[in-house]
Tab-separated table of N, CA and C in Angstrom:
chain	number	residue	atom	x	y	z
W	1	UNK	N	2.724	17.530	6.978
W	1	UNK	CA	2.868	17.804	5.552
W	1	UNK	C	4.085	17.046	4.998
W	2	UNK	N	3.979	16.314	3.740
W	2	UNK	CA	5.263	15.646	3.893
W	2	UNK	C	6.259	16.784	2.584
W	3	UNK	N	7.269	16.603	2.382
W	3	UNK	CA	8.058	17.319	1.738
W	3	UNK	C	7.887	17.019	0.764
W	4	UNK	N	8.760	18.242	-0.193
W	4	UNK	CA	8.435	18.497	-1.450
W	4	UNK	C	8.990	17.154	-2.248
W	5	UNK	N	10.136	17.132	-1.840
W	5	UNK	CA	10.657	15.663	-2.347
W	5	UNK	C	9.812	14.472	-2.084
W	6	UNK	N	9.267	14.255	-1.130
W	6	UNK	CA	8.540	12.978	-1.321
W	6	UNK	C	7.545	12.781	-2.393
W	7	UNK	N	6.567	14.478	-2.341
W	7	UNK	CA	5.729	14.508	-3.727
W	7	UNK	C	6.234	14.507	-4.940
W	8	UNK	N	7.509	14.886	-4.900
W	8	UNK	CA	8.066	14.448	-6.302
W	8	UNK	C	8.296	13.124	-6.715
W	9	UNK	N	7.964	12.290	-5.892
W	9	UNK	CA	8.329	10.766	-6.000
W	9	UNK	C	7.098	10.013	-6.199
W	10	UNK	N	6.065	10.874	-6.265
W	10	UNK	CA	4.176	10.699	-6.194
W	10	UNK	C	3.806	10.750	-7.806
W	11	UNK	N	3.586	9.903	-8.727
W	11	UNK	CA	2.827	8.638	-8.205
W	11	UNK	C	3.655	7.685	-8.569
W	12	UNK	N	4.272	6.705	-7.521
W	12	UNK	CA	4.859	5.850	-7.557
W	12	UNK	C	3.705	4.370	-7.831
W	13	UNK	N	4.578	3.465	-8.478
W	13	UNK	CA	4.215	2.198	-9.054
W	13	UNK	C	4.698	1.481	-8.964
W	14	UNK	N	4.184	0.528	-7.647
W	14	UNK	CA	5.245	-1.234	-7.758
W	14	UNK	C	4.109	-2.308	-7.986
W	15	UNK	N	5.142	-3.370	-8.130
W	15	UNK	CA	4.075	-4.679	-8.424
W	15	UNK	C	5.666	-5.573	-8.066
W	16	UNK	N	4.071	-6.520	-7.384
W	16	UNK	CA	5.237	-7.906	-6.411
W	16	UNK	C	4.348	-9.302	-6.009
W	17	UNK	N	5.142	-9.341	-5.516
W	17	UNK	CA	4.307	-10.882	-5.522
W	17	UNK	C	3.704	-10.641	-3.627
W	18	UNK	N	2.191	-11.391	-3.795
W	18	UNK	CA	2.427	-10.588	-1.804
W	18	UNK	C	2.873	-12.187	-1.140
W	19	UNK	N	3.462	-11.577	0.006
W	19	UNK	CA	4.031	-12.617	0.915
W	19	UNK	C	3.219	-12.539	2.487
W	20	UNK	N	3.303	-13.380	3.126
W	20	UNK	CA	2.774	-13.316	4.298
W	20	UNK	C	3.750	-12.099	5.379
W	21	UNK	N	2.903	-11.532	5.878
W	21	UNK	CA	4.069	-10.087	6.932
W	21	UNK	C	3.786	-10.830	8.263
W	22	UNK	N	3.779	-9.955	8.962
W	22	UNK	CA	3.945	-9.846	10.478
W	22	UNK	C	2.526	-10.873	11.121
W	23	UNK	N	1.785	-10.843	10.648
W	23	UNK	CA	0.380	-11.729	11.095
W	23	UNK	C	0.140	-10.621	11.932
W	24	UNK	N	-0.090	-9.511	11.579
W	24	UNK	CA	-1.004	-8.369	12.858
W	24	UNK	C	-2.119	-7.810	12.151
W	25	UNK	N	-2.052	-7.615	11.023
W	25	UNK	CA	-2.924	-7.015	9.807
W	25	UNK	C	-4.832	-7.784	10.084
W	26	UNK	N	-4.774	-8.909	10.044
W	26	UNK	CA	-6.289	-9.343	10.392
W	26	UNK	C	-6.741	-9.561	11.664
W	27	UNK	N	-5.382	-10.029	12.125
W	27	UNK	CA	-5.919	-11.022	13.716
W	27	UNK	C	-5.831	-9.717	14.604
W	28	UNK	N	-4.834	-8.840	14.867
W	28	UNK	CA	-4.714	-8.062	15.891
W	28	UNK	C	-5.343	-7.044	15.880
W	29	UNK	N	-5.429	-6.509	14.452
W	29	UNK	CA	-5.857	-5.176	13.873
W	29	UNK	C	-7.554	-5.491	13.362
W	30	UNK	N	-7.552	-6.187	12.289
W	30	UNK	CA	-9.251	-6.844	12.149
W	30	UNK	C	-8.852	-5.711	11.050
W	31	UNK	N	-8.017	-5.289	10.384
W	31	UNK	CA	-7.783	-4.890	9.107
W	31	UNK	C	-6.549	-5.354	8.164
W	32	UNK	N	-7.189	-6.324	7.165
W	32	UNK	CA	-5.983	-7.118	6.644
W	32	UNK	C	-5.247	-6.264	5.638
W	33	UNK	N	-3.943	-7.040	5.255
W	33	UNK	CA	-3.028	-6.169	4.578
W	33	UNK	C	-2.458	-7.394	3.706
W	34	UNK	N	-2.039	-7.152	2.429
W	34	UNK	CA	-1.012	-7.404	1.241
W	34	UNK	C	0.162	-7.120	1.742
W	35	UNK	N	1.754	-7.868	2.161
W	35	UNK	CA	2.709	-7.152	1.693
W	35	UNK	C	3.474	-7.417	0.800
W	36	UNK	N	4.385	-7.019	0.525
W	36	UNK	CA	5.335	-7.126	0.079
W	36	UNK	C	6.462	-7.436	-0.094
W	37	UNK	N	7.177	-8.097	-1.172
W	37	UNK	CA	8.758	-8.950	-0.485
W	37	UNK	C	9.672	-7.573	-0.447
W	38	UNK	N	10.426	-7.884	0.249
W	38	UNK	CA	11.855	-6.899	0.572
W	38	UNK	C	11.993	-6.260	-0.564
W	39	UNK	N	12.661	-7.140	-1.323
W	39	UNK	CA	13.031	-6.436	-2.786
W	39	UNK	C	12.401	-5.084	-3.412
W	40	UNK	N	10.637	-5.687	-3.008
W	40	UNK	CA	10.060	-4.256	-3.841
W	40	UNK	C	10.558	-3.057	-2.743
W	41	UNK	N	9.954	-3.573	-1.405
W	41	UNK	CA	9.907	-2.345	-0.630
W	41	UNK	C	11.963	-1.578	-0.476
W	42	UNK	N	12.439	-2.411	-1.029
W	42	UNK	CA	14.226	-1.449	-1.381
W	42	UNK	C	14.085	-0.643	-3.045
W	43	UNK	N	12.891	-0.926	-3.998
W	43	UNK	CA	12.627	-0.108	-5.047
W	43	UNK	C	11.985	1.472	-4.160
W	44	UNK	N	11.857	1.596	-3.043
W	44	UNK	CA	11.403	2.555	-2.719
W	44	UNK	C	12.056	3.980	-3.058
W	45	UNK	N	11.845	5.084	-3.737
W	45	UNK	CA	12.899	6.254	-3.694
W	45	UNK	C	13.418	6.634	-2.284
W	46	UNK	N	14.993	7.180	-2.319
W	46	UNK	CA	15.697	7.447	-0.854
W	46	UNK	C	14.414	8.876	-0.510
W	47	UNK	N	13.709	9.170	-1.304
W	47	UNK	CA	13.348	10.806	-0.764
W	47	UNK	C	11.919	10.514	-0.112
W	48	UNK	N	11.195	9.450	-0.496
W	48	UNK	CA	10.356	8.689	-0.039
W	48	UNK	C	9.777	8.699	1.402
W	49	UNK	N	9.341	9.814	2.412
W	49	UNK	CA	8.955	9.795	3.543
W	49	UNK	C	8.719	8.305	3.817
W	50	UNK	N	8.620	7.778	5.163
W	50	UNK	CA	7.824	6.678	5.950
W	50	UNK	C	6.321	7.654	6.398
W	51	UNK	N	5.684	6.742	5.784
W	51	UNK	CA	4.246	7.310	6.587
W	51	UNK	C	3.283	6.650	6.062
W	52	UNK	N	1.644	7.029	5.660
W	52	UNK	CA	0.304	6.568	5.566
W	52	UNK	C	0.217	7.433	4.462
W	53	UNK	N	0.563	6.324	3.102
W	53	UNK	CA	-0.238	6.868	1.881
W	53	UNK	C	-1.701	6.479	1.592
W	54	UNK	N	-2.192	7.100	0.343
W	54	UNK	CA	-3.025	6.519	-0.414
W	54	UNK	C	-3.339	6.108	-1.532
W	55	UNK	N	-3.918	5.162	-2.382
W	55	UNK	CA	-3.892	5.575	-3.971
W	55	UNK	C	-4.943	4.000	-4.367
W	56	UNK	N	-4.378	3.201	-5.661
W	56	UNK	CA	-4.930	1.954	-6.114
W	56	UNK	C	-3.933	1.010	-6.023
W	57	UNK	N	-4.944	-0.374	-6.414
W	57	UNK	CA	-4.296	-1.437	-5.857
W	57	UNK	C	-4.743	-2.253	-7.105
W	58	UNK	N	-4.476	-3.535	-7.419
W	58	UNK	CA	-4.959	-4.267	-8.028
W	58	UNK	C	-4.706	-6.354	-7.853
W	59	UNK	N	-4.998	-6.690	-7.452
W	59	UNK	CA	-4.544	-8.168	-7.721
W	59	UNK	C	-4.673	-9.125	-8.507
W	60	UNK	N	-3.711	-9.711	-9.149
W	60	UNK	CA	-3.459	-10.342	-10.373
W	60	UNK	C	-4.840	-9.818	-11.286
W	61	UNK	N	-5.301	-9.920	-12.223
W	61	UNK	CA	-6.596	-9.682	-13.073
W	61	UNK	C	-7.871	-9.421	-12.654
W	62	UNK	N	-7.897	-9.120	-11.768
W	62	UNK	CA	-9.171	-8.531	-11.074
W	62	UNK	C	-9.274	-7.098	-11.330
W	63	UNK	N	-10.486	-6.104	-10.238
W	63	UNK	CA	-10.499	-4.776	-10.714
W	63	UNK	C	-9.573	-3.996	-10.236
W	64	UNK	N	-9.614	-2.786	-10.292
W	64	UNK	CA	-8.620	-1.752	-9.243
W	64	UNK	C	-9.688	-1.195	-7.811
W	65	UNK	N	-9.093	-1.266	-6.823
W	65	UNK	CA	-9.411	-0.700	-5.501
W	65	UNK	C	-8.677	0.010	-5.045
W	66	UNK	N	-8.812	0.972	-4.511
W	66	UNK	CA	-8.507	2.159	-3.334
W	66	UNK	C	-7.967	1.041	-2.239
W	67	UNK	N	-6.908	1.763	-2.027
W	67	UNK	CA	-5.953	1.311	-1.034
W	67	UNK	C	-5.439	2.610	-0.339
W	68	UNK	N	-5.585	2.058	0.833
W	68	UNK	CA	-4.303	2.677	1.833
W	68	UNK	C	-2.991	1.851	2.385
W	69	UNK	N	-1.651	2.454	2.447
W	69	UNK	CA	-0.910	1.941	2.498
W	69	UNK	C	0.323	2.744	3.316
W	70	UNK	N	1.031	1.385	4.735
W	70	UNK	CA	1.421	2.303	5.196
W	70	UNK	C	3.308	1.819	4.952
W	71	UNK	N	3.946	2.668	4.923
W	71	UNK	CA	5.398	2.210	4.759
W	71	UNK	C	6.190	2.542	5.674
W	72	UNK	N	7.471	1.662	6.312
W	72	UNK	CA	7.903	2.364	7.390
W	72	UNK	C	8.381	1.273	8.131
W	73	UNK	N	8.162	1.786	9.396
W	73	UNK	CA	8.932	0.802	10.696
W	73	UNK	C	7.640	0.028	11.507
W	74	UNK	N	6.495	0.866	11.444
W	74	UNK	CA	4.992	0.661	12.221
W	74	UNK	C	5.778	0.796	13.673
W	75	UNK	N	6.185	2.042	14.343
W	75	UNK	CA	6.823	2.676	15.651
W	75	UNK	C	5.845	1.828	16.755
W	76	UNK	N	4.773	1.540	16.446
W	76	UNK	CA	3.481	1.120	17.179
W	76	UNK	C	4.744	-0.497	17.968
W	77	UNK	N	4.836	-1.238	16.993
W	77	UNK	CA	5.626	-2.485	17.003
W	77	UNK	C	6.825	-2.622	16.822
W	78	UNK	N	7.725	-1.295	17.200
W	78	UNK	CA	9.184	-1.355	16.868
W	78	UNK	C	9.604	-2.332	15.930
W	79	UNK	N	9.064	-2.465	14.731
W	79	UNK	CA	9.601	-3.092	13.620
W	79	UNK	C	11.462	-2.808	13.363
W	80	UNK	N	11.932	-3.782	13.159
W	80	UNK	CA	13.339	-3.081	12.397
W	80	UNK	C	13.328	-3.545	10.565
W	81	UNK	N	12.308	-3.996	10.271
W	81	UNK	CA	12.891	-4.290	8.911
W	81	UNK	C	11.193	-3.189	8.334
W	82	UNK	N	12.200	-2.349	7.494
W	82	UNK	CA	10.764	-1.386	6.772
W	82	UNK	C	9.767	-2.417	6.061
W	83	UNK	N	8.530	-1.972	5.797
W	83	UNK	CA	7.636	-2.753	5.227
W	83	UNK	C	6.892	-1.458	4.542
W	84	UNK	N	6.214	-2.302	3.461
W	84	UNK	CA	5.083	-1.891	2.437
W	84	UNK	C	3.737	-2.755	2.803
W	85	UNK	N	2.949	-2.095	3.473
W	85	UNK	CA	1.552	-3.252	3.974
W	85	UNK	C	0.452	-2.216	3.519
W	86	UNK	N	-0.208	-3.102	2.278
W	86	UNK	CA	-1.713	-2.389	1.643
W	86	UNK	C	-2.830	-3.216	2.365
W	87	UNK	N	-3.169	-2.230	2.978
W	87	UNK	CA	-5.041	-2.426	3.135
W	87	UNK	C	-6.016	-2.000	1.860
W	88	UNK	N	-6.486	-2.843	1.195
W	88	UNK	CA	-7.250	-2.780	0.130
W	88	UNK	C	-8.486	-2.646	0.843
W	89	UNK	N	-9.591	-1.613	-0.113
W	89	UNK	CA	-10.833	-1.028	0.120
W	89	UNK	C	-11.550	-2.158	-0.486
W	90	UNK	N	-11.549	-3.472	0.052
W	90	UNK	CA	-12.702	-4.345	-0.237
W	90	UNK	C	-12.546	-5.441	0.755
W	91	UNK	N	-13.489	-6.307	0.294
W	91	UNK	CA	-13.107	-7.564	1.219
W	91	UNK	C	-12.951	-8.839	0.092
W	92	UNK	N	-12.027	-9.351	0.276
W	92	UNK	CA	-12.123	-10.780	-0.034
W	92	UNK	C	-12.180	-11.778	0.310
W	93	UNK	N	-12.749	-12.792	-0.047
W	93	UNK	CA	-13.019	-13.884	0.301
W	93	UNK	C	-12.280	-14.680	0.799
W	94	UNK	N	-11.172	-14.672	0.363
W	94	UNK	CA	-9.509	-15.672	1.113
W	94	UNK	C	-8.609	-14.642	0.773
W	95	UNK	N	-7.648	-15.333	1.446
W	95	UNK	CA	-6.147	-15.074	1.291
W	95	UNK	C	-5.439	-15.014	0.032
W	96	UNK	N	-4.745	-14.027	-0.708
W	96	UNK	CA	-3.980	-13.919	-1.648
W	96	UNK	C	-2.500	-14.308	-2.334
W	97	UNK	N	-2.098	-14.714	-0.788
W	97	UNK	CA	-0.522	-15.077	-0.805
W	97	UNK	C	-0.124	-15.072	-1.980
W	98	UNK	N	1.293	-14.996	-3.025
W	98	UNK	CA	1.437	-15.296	-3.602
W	98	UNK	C	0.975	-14.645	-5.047
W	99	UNK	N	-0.300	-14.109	-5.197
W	99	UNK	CA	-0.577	-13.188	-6.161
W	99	UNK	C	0.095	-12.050	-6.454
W	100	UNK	N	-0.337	-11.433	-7.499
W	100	UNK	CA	0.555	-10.085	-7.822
W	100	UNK	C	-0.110	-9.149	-7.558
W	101	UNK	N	0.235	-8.199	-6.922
W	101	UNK	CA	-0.233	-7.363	-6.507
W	101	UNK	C	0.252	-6.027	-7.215
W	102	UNK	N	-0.549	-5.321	-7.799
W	102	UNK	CA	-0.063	-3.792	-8.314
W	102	UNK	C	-0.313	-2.485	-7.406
W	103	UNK	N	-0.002	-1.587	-7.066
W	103	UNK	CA	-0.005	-0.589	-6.084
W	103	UNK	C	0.255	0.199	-7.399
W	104	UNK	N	-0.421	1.799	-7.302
W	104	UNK	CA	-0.440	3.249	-7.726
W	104	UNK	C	-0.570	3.898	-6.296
W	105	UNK	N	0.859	4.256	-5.641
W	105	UNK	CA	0.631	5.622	-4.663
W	105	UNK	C	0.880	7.100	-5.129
W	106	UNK	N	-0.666	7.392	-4.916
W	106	UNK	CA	-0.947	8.694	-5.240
W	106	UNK	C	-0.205	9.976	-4.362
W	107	UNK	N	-0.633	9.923	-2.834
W	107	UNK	CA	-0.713	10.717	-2.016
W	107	UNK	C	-0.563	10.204	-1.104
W	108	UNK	N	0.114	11.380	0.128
W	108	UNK	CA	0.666	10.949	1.787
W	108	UNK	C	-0.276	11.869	2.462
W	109	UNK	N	-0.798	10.946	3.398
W	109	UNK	CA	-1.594	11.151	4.488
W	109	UNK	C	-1.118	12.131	5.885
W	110	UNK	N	-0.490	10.937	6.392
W	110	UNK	CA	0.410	11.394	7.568
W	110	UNK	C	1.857	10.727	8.156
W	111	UNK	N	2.254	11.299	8.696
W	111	UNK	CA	3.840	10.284	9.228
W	111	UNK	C	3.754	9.253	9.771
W	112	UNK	N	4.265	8.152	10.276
W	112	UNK	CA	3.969	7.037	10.804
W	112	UNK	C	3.793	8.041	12.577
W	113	UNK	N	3.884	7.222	13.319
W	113	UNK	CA	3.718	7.356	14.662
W	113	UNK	C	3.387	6.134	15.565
W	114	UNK	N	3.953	6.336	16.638
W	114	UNK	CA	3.292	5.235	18.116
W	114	UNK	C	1.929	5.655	18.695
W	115	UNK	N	1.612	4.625	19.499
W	115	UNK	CA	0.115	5.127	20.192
W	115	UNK	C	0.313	4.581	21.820
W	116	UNK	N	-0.326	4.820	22.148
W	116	UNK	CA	-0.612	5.048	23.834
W	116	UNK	C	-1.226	3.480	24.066
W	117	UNK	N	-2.072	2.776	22.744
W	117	UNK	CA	-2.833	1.752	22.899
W	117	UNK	C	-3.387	1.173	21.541
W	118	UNK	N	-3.448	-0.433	21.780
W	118	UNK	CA	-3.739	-0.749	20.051
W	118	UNK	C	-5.114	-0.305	20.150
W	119	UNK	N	-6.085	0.157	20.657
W	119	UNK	CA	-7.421	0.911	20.386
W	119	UNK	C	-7.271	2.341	19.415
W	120	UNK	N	-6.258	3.040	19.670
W	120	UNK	CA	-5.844	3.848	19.627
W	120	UNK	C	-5.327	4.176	18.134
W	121	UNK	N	-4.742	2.977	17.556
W	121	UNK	CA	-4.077	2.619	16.310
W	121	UNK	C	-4.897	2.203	15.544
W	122	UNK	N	-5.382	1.794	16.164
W	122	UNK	CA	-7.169	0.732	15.001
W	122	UNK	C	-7.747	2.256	14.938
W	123	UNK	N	-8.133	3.234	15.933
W	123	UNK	CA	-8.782	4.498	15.115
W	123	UNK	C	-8.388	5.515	14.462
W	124	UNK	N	-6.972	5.029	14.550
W	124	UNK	CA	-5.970	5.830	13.313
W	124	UNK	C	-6.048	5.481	11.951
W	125	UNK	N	-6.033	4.409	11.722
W	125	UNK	CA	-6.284	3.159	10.588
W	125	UNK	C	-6.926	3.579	10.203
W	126	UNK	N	-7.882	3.349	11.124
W	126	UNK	CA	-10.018	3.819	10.493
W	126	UNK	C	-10.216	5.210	10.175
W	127	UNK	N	-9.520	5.878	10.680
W	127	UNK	CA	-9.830	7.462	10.226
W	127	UNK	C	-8.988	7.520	8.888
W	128	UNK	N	-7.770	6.982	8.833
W	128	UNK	CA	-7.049	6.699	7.414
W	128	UNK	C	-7.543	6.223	6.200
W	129	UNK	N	-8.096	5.272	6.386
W	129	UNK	CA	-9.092	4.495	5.306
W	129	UNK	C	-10.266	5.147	5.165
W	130	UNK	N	-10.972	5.884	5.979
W	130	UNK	CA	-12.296	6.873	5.384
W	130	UNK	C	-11.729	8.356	4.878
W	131	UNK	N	-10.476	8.537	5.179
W	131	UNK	CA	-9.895	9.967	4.304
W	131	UNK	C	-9.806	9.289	3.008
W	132	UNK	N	-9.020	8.207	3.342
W	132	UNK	CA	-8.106	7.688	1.409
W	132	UNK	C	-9.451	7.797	0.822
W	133	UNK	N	-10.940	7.458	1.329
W	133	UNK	CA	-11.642	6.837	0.568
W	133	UNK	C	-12.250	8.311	-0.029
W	134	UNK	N	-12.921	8.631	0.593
W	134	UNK	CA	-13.201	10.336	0.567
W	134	UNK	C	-12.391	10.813	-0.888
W	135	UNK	N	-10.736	10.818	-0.583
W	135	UNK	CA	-9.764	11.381	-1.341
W	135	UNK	C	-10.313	10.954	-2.811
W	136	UNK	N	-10.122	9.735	-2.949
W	136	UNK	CA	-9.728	8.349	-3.946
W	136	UNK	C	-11.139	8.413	-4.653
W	137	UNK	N	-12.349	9.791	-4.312
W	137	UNK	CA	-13.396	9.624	-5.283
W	137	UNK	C	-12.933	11.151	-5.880
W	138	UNK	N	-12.642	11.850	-5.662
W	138	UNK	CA	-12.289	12.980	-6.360
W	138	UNK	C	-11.599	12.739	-7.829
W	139	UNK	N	-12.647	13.417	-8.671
W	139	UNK	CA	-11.841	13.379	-10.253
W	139	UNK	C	-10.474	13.252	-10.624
W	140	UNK	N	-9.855	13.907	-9.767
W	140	UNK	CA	-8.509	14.708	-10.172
W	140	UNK	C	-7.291	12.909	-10.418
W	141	UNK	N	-8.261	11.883	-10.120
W	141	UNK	CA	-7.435	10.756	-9.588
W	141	UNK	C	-8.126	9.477	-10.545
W	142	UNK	N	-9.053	9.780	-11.436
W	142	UNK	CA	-9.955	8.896	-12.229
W	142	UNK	C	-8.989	8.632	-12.979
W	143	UNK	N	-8.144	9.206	-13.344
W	143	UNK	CA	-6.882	8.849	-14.518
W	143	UNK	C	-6.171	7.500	-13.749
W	144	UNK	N	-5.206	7.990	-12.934
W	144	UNK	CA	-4.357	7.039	-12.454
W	144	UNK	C	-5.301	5.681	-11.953
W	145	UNK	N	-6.530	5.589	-11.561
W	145	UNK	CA	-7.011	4.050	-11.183
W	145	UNK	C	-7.413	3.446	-12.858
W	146	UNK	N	-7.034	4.641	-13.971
W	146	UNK	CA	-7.625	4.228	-15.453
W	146	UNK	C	-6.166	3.684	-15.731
W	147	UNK	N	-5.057	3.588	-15.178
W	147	UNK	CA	-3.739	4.126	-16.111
W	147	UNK	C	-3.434	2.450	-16.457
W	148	UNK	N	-2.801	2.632	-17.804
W	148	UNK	CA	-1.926	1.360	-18.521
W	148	UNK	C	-1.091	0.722	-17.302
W	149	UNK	N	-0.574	0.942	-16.095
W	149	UNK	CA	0.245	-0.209	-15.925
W	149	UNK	C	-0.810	-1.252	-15.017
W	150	UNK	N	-2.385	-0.808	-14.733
W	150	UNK	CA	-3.254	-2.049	-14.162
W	150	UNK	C	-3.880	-2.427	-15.230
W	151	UNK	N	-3.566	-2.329	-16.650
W	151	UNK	CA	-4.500	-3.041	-17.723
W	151	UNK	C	-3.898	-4.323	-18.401
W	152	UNK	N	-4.083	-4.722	-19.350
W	152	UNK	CA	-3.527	-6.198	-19.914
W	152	UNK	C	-2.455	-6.694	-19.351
W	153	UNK	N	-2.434	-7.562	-18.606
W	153	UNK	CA	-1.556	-8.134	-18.283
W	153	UNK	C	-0.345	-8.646	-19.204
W	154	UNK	N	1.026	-8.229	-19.055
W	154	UNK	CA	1.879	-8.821	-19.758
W	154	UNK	C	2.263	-10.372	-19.074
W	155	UNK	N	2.888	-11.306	-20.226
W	155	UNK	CA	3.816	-12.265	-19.873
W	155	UNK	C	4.178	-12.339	-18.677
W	156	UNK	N	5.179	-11.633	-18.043
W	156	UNK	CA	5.907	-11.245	-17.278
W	156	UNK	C	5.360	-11.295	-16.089
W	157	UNK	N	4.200	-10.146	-16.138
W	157	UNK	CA	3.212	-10.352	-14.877
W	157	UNK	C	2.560	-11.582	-14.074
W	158	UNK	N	2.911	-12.470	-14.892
W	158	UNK	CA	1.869	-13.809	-14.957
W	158	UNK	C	2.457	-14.359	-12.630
W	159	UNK	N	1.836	-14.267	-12.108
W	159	UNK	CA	2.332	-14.116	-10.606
W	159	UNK	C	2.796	-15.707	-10.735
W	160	UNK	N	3.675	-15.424	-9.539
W	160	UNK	CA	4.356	-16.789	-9.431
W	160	UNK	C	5.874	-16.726	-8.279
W	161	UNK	N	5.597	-17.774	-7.530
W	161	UNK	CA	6.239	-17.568	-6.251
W	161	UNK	C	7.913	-17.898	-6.297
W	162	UNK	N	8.171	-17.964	-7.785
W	162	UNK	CA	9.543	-17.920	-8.249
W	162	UNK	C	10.202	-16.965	-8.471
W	163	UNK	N	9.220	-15.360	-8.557
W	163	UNK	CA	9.604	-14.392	-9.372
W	163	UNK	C	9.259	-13.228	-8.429
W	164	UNK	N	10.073	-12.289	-8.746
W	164	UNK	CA	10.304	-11.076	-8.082
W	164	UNK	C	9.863	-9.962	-8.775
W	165	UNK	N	8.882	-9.070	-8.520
W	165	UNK	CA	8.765	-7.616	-9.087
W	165	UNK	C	8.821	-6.112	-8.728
W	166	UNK	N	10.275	-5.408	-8.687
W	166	UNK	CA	10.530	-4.890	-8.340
W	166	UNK	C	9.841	-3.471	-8.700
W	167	UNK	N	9.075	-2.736	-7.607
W	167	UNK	CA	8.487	-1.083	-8.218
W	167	UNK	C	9.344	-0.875	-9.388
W	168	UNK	N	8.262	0.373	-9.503
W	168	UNK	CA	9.003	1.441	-10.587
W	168	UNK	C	8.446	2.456	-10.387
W	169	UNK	N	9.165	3.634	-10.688
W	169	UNK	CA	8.189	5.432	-10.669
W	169	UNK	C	8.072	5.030	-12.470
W	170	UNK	N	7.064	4.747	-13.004
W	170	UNK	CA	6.728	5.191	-14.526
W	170	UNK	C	6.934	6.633	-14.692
């Protein structure tokens, strides 16, 4: 269960430009991921659990998708630098690098954790991504994949590998 404070920090909103992560997301895992530059993932709130959220996603002018998203250390790979890595509920055709990416996290799943085996982690994933999805059709959440900060793109937004976009809790 994550704490009360972290849900008070729910529904958080960043947008960034994605960068290439760790290279484990397609090749190792066979589930790709968006991340994020540093910058956004230090917009994170201090009350902010590490763990397996869920919510929407969007890239540069396209639609909104259900995402899961996990934040943290990934204990699996003794990471030392935290990361923000979205698995988006679709497939695309190529690589995004460089696009803007919008995130709405709704809700926390579970805590991060290690596994015994990367078999083990891939059916953690997979059981993660058929909850978010499950979750992410319930009414109670039709608002936030409707909400103003994935609609008209401002100026500002326009993606570009010069520019930095740091979250925000709206």
């Amino acid at each position: 269960m994550p704490t009360t404070k972290t849900l008070g920090c729910l529904p958080f909103f960043a947008k960034g430009i994605v960068v290439k992560g760790f290279g484990r997301g397609s090749k190792e895992l066979g589930i790709p991921t968006a991340n994020y530059m540093s910058e956004v993932v230090d917009t994170l709130p201090s009350d902010m659990e590490t763990g397996i959220y869920y919510g929407y996603a969007k890239v540069d002018g396209g639609p909104v998708y259900k995402m899961v998203m996990s934040i943290g250390w990934n204990p699996y790979y003794k990471n030392v630098k935290k990361s923000m890595e979205t698995h988006i509920l679709h497939k695309f055709e190529s690589d995004f690098y460089g696009s803007l990416l919008k995130t709405c996290i709704i809700n926390y799943i579970r805590p991060e954790q290690s596994y015994e085996s990367l078999d083990a982690l891939i059916d953690a994933i997979k059981s993660d991504i058929a909850y978010a999805d499950t979750q992410l059709d319930l009414a109670e959440y039709s608002d936030l994949q409707k909400h103003s900060f994935f609609s008209v793109e401002k100026p500002q937004d326009i993606s570009s590998g010069n520019l930095t976009f740091p979250g925000s809790s709206l």
